[in-house]
Amino acid sequence: MKLKIVLAQLNFLVGDIEGNAQRIIDEAKSQAGKADVVVFPELAITGYPPEDLLLRDHFIQRVELAVANIISRVRGIHLVVGYPRRREGKLYNVAGVWYDGDILAEYEKHKLPNYSVFDEKRYFSPGREAVTFELQGVRIGLSVCEDIWEVEPAAMSRAAGAQLLLNINASPFHIGKAPEREELVQNRARENMLPIIYVNLVGGQDELVFDGGSFVVDGQGRVIERLDFFAETAACIDLCIENGTGNPSNSITPLMPEEQRVYQALVTGVRDYVLKNGFNGAIIGLSGGVDSALTLAIAADALGPDQVEVVMMPSRYTADMSNQDAIAEAELLGVEHRTISIEPAFNAFLEMLADEFAGRAVDVTEENIQARCRGIILMAISNKKGRILLTTGNKSEMSVGYATLYGDMAGGFAPIKDVPKTLVYSLCHYRNSLSQVIPQRVLERAPSAELAPDQKDSDSLPEYAVLDEILERYVEQDQSVTEIAAAGFDEATVMRVIDLVDRNEYKRRQAPPGIKITRRAYGRDRRYPLTWSKRNR
């Protein structure tokens, strides 16, 4: 038996219930007469994650109206759609099956993730039963996202007679996620000798990026079809349900190299955050350093050069090469650029504060004033022109507080806040492999904030190769000082880095949102108190 199944890997907007419903209707009507069923991602009607919108009665009522609207308007094709369903005072994360005005089945998600960025137990009750439906003589089982990560739900579907399993997802990107999820689904398929269709959401939503990459695995655990990553697509596959096997496509989309996946995640996250929130472009402070260079390349690729503006803001400590390299990159990318010196503002602040500072040595205070002068300039342009200000700080800096509140941290979105400094360089090299947009000198010179004479980042921090590995062990792997030192790191350096991380939680709480690309990002992914005893870390 052969089924024509459309994998509708689409980008839905959270809260746009009526708009999302119309997209489902349009896609379904375009496939009617060509395919047997269209499969949409998890919570397609609401977008994912809807968070506390789910607690509003009116929100759920709008979902109910949208479900009724879709069912009444689509004929001649089966739909599998994700949405929240309220039943007997409880809310469930549901995969519904509809055909010609009828609800044929509703599967309630069993496994509710409550770790990392997920908080589903706050909103949903778990389902308990396996649910199947019949299509063209084939018994098809249903599951939702997290269900496929555990053994029981797939086994229950198989026991209920399923010959094929549909798994709808809103699975966010992080480094290493795509091969990890494919391996896991392959294992489920082999365990149950059951083909599995994995349909994933695509697009950016606040700090999360959904990478698509939907795929099909046959009953032997072979990937026989894979859709593009980071792109909306609706692909119709012909699946032969004979002994649970299939033939790999001759044109199967390969897994992207990791750096390409990360870069595309950043581009997708910036594009969707800016456009979905209605900004008419972006503004960036371009310093001539590597972080702002990468941020600019991402923004230009995400929005188009005509939607990006950069401002160079030199001070008495800015090297000529920094100005030259910043202008060179702006011209290579074709973005609008201008120079506004912060010297008049900096001098004005020093004069205003002269009595307060009398008798006190120059220190980091004066450095922070420079950064805040730049923040005021950039935010003023952002306000006046309606363009979002993108900050340029990376994860290494944000970890240890190497950033200025209300200065370089000022802005609306932080594209690379979860990108370690060493990965910043790798991504720059990757972007230059496509076309040379970041001057080579930017990649070769020593990093510097240029807020004091002859300043280098290494004056205040360990070398980034060392710092980033310590941070990964402490932040992402929860290793202790003893464990990190036992791996070969100087214990005093480890203690110093960890102390900086813990003491600067208050800064990170005030930072703009940014794109999650590591297994454990700051914010909703890693939640530490501001005030706590830091003994015995």
Short mmCIF file of C-alpha atoms in Angstrom, two decimals, residues 110-113 115 145-155 184 188 191-192:
data_model
loop_
_atom_site.label_atom_id
_atom_site.label_comp_id
_atom_site.label_asym_id
_atom_site.label_seq_id
_atom_site.Cartn_x
_atom_site.Cartn_y
_atom_site.Cartn_z
CA HIS A 110 2.02 11.68 26.82
CA LYS A 111 5.47 12.99 27.73
CA LEU A 112 5.54 16.63 28.77
CA PRO A 113 9.09 18.05 28.81
CA TYR A 115 13.61 20.78 31.46
CA CYS A 145 7.52 15.60 19.95
CA GLU A 146 8.85 14.44 23.35
CA ASP A 147 6.93 11.18 23.01
CA ILE A 148 9.50 9.95 20.51
CA TRP A 149 12.37 10.56 22.96
CA GLU A 150 11.08 7.84 25.28
CA VAL A 151 10.43 4.18 24.55
CA GLU A 152 6.88 3.72 25.75
CA PRO A 153 4.69 5.83 23.42
CA ALA A 154 6.02 4.32 20.17
CA ALA A 155 5.73 0.82 21.62
CA LEU A 184 16.98 8.59 18.32
CA ARG A 188 12.59 3.90 17.77
CA GLU A 191 12.79 -1.19 18.08
CA ASN A 192 9.26 -1.36 16.70
#
